[in-house]
mmCIF file of C-alpha atoms in Angstrom:
data_model
loop_
_atom_site.group_PDB
_atom_site.id
_atom_site.type_symbol
_atom_site.label_atom_id
_atom_site.label_comp_id
_atom_site.label_asym_id
_atom_site.label_seq_id
_atom_site.Cartn_x
_atom_site.Cartn_y
_atom_site.Cartn_z
ATOM 1 C CA MET A 1 220.923 200.847 64.294
ATOM 2 C CA SER A 2 217.685 202.802 64.415
ATOM 3 C CA VAL A 3 215.894 203.719 67.636
ATOM 4 C CA SER A 4 213.062 201.277 66.922
ATOM 5 C CA GLU A 5 215.556 198.438 66.440
ATOM 6 C CA SER A 6 217.389 199.198 69.655
ATOM 7 C CA THR A 7 214.224 199.389 71.747
ATOM 8 C CA SER A 8 212.552 196.293 70.339
ATOM 9 C CA THR A 9 214.860 193.622 71.692
ATOM 10 C CA SER A 10 212.168 192.173 73.966
ATOM 11 C CA ARG A 11 209.391 192.368 71.340
ATOM 12 C CA PRO A 12 209.436 190.074 68.327
ATOM 13 C CA ARG A 13 209.181 192.199 65.194
ATOM 14 C CA VAL A 14 206.069 191.553 63.115
ATOM 15 C CA GLY A 15 207.007 193.657 60.093
ATOM 16 C CA GLY A 16 207.756 190.573 58.035
ATOM 17 C CA ALA A 17 205.498 188.225 59.967
ATOM 18 C CA ALA A 18 203.989 185.406 58.006
ATOM 19 C CA VAL A 19 200.719 183.557 58.527
ATOM 20 C CA ARG A 20 200.573 179.886 57.638
ATOM 21 C CA LYS A 21 198.384 176.860 58.274
ATOM 22 C CA ALA A 22 199.161 175.224 61.609
ATOM 23 C CA LYS A 23 200.783 171.814 61.841
ATOM 24 C CA LEU A 24 200.635 169.339 64.726
ATOM 25 C CA PRO A 25 203.952 170.532 66.225
ATOM 26 C CA ASP A 26 202.281 173.971 66.653
ATOM 27 C CA ALA A 27 199.638 172.486 68.980
ATOM 28 C CA ILE A 28 201.768 172.993 72.102
ATOM 29 C CA ALA A 29 202.345 176.700 71.400
ATOM 30 C CA ILE A 30 198.641 177.161 70.568
ATOM 31 C CA PHE A 31 197.604 175.312 73.739
ATOM 32 C CA ASP A 32 199.959 177.380 75.901
ATOM 33 C CA LEU A 33 198.881 180.732 74.410
ATOM 34 C CA VAL A 34 195.130 180.089 74.407
ATOM 35 C CA ASN A 35 195.140 178.741 77.946
ATOM 36 C CA SER A 36 197.432 181.494 79.255
ATOM 37 C CA LEU A 37 194.511 183.837 78.552
ATOM 38 C CA SER A 38 191.731 181.606 79.853
ATOM 39 C CA GLY A 39 192.245 182.399 83.542
ATOM 40 C CA ASP A 40 190.995 185.978 83.171
ATOM 41 C CA GLY A 41 188.170 184.943 80.830
ATOM 42 C CA THR A 42 189.697 186.412 77.674
ATOM 43 C CA LEU A 43 189.437 183.018 75.976
ATOM 44 C CA LEU A 44 187.724 179.761 76.838
ATOM 45 C CA ARG A 45 190.034 177.027 78.030
ATOM 46 C CA ARG A 46 190.843 174.419 75.363
ATOM 47 C CA ASN A 47 192.338 171.031 76.092
ATOM 48 C CA TYR A 48 195.356 169.760 74.200
ATOM 49 C CA ALA A 49 193.462 166.891 72.564
ATOM 50 C CA GLU A 50 190.843 169.304 71.195
ATOM 51 C CA ILE A 51 193.552 171.497 69.685
ATOM 52 C CA CYS A 52 195.256 168.480 68.094
ATOM 53 C CA GLU A 53 191.959 167.180 66.702
ATOM 54 C CA ASN A 54 191.212 170.588 65.172
ATOM 55 C CA ILE A 55 194.733 171.628 64.148
ATOM 56 C CA ARG A 56 193.656 171.913 60.496
ATOM 57 C CA ASP A 57 191.302 174.747 61.540
ATOM 58 C CA PHE A 58 194.221 176.819 62.884
ATOM 59 C CA ALA A 59 196.568 179.331 61.325
ATOM 60 C CA VAL A 60 199.642 180.673 63.091
ATOM 61 C CA ALA A 61 201.544 183.929 62.795
ATOM 62 C CA GLU A 62 205.278 183.867 63.210
ATOM 63 C CA SER A 63 208.084 186.375 62.940
ATOM 64 C CA GLU A 64 210.675 186.378 60.171
ATOM 65 C CA SER A 65 212.896 184.342 62.460
ATOM 66 C CA GLY A 66 210.175 181.751 63.099
ATOM 67 C CA VAL A 67 209.053 182.935 66.547
ATOM 68 C CA PHE A 68 205.426 181.974 67.264
ATOM 69 C CA LEU A 69 203.394 185.176 67.681
ATOM 70 C CA GLY A 70 199.769 184.061 67.704
ATOM 71 C CA CYS A 71 197.038 181.885 66.316
ATOM 72 C CA GLY A 72 193.460 181.795 65.144
ATOM 73 C CA ALA A 73 191.072 179.149 63.876
ATOM 74 C CA LEU A 74 188.310 179.007 61.307
ATOM 75 C CA HIS A 75 185.602 176.481 62.118
ATOM 76 C CA LEU A 76 183.350 175.593 59.175
ATOM 77 C CA TYR A 77 179.691 174.853 59.888
ATOM 78 C CA GLY A 78 178.737 174.716 56.211
ATOM 79 C CA PRO A 79 178.542 177.006 53.176
ATOM 80 C CA HIS A 80 176.228 179.291 55.171
ATOM 81 C CA LEU A 81 178.552 179.945 58.139
ATOM 82 C CA ALA A 82 182.082 179.741 59.504
ATOM 83 C CA GLU A 83 183.373 180.941 62.861
ATOM 84 C CA VAL A 84 186.632 182.658 63.800
ATOM 85 C CA ARG A 85 187.780 181.074 67.056
ATOM 86 C CA SER A 86 190.701 181.335 69.457
ATOM 87 C CA ILE A 87 192.254 184.319 67.682
ATOM 88 C CA VAL A 88 194.985 185.754 69.880
ATOM 89 C CA VAL A 89 198.518 187.107 69.756
ATOM 90 C CA LYS A 90 201.135 187.051 72.474
ATOM 91 C CA PRO A 91 200.987 190.158 74.676
ATOM 92 C CA GLU A 92 204.458 191.266 73.533
ATOM 93 C CA ALA A 93 203.341 191.128 69.864
ATOM 94 C CA LYS A 94 200.149 193.202 70.281
ATOM 95 C CA GLY A 95 199.831 196.335 68.196
ATOM 96 C CA GLN A 96 202.226 195.099 65.517
ATOM 97 C CA GLY A 97 199.696 193.744 63.009
ATOM 98 C CA ALA A 98 199.870 189.988 63.656
ATOM 99 C CA GLY A 99 196.212 189.828 64.754
ATOM 100 C CA GLY A 100 195.036 191.614 61.627
ATOM 101 C CA ARG A 101 197.131 189.350 59.425
ATOM 102 C CA LEU A 102 195.707 186.271 61.109
ATOM 103 C CA LEU A 103 192.142 187.509 60.725
ATOM 104 C CA ARG A 104 192.676 188.387 57.054
ATOM 105 C CA ALA A 105 194.081 184.899 56.400
ATOM 106 C CA LEU A 106 191.072 183.267 58.081
ATOM 107 C CA LEU A 107 188.649 185.454 56.115
ATOM 108 C CA GLU A 108 190.462 184.579 52.874
ATOM 109 C CA GLU A 109 190.111 180.902 53.754
ATOM 110 C CA ALA A 110 186.370 181.391 54.329
ATOM 111 C CA GLU A 111 186.114 183.037 50.905
ATOM 112 C CA GLU A 112 188.047 180.159 49.293
ATOM 113 C CA GLN A 113 185.564 177.764 50.899
ATOM 114 C CA LYS A 114 182.682 179.873 49.482
ATOM 115 C CA VAL A 115 181.266 180.554 52.956
ATOM 116 C CA THR A 116 178.713 183.373 52.876
ATOM 117 C CA ALA A 117 178.931 184.522 56.526
ATOM 118 C CA VAL A 118 181.634 184.487 59.193
ATOM 119 C CA CYS A 119 180.804 184.915 62.877
ATOM 120 C CA LEU A 120 182.719 185.270 66.110
ATOM 121 C CA PHE A 121 182.113 185.982 69.777
ATOM 122 C CA THR A 122 184.413 188.555 71.382
ATOM 123 C CA ARG A 123 184.986 191.014 74.198
ATOM 124 C CA ILE A 124 186.838 193.417 71.896
ATOM 125 C CA PRO A 125 184.343 194.242 69.115
ATOM 126 C CA ASP A 126 186.158 197.455 68.124
ATOM 127 C CA PHE A 127 188.995 195.441 66.568
ATOM 128 C CA PHE A 128 186.589 193.446 64.385
ATOM 129 C CA PHE A 129 184.537 196.445 63.172
ATOM 130 C CA HIS A 130 187.558 197.382 61.029
ATOM 131 C CA PHE A 131 187.195 194.073 59.169
ATOM 132 C CA GLY A 132 183.518 194.422 58.279
ATOM 133 C CA PHE A 133 181.974 192.633 61.263
ATOM 134 C CA ARG A 134 178.814 193.961 62.918
ATOM 135 C CA VAL A 135 177.136 193.178 66.237
ATOM 136 C CA VAL A 136 174.172 190.787 66.067
ATOM 137 C CA ASP A 137 171.887 189.033 68.514
ATOM 138 C CA ARG A 138 173.497 185.718 69.448
ATOM 139 C CA THR A 139 170.227 183.875 68.802
ATOM 140 C CA THR A 140 170.690 184.563 65.078
ATOM 141 C CA LEU A 141 173.639 182.122 65.152
ATOM 142 C CA PRO A 142 172.058 178.835 66.271
ATOM 143 C CA ASP A 143 174.925 176.675 64.960
ATOM 144 C CA LYS A 144 177.330 178.411 67.346
ATOM 145 C CA ILE A 145 174.872 178.109 70.226
ATOM 146 C CA TYR A 146 174.312 174.388 69.665
ATOM 147 C CA LYS A 147 178.014 173.668 69.197
ATOM 148 C CA ASP A 148 179.497 175.584 72.108
ATOM 149 C CA CYS A 149 177.204 177.772 74.177
ATOM 150 C CA GLN A 150 175.095 175.016 75.717
ATOM 151 C CA THR A 151 178.181 173.431 77.288
ATOM 152 C CA CYS A 152 179.988 176.654 78.133
ATOM 153 C CA PRO A 153 180.597 177.338 81.834
ATOM 154 C CA ARG A 154 179.507 180.949 81.191
ATOM 155 C CA LEU A 155 176.206 180.031 79.533
ATOM 156 C CA TYR A 156 174.140 182.261 81.831
ATOM 157 C CA ALA A 157 176.830 184.859 82.445
ATOM 158 C CA CYS A 158 178.192 185.411 78.940
ATOM 159 C CA ASP A 159 179.786 188.795 78.395
ATOM 160 C CA GLU A 160 180.860 188.230 74.800
ATOM 161 C CA VAL A 161 179.464 190.150 71.848
ATOM 162 C CA ALA A 162 178.210 188.137 68.871
ATOM 163 C CA MET A 163 179.404 189.523 65.546
ATOM 164 C CA VAL A 164 178.960 188.529 61.927
ATOM 165 C CA ARG A 165 180.416 189.511 58.575
ATOM 166 C CA GLY A 166 178.105 188.868 55.644
ATOM 167 C CA PRO A 167 174.409 187.996 55.606
ATOM 168 C CA LEU A 168 172.844 186.325 58.611
ATOM 169 C CA PRO A 169 172.404 182.614 57.957
ATOM 170 C CA LYS A 170 168.866 181.562 57.062
ATOM 171 C CA ILE A 171 169.583 177.937 57.967
ATOM 172 C CA ALA A 172 171.347 175.934 60.656
ATOM 173 C CA VAL A 173 172.935 172.515 60.415
ATOM 174 C CA LEU A 174 173.110 171.890 64.153
ATOM 175 C CA GLY A 175 169.968 171.641 66.245
ATOM 176 C CA PRO A 176 166.660 172.716 64.706
ATOM 177 C CA SER A 177 166.970 173.280 60.987
ATOM 178 C CA ARG A 178 164.900 174.493 58.080
ATOM 179 C CA ILE A 179 166.663 171.995 55.814
ATOM 180 C CA ALA A 180 164.776 168.730 55.412
ATOM 181 C CA GLN A 181 166.929 165.926 56.812
ATOM 182 C CA PRO A 182 167.262 162.808 54.674
ATOM 183 C CA GLU A 183 165.933 159.609 56.174
ATOM 184 C CA LEU A 184 168.568 158.072 58.399
ATOM 185 C CA VAL A 185 169.594 154.470 57.875
ATOM 186 C CA LYS A 186 168.045 152.441 60.647
ATOM 187 C CA LEU A 187 170.457 150.253 62.547
ATOM 188 C CA GLN A 188 169.684 146.545 62.730
ATOM 189 C CA THR A 189 169.584 145.027 66.178
ATOM 190 C CA GLY A 190 170.361 141.447 66.918
ATOM 191 C CA VAL A 191 173.264 139.077 66.678
ATOM 192 C CA ILE A 192 175.747 139.086 63.841
ATOM 193 C CA PRO A 193 176.245 135.480 62.686
ATOM 194 C CA HIS A 194 179.799 134.227 62.988
ATOM 195 C CA ALA A 195 181.386 132.480 60.043
ATOM 196 C CA ASP A 196 182.829 129.166 61.232
#
């Protein structure tokens, strides 16, 4: 037995870690991990229902033996923008490459979807610089602001750095937009006749 094997009994080995799309049974582990880091402000608290509703956005990293190591999500706004969300690994798995593998998998998914830009908000920008992200003004990402920031408890005390990989979006699909909206179907009011 090598020294690294004998000293790693409390740390799950990531050498052969795999990243896969999350399934509903993973929601509990994702919920527990994300919310274990929400008390200190590392991540925003997510409720279980929200994680279940968005499980198809998530990827999970697990060890060769199937131990859950971490998760991350890719939220699609449209072909102009996707967002990396809730990317985190268990404290005992940090520094072993699981976070990088998760991020690469999410970026590959964005490429498969033909998304031109990927954004994220973080307190650890140094990690993301290595993957081609750069710091931007948060107001250049109106879709993110309209989706999350307006309802965030830290709206006026945000300490996260906005980052993007790829060109800044020239459009937004949430809130004000430069894309002409098609005429909406007007709802009829009144009573629906009953068939007797």
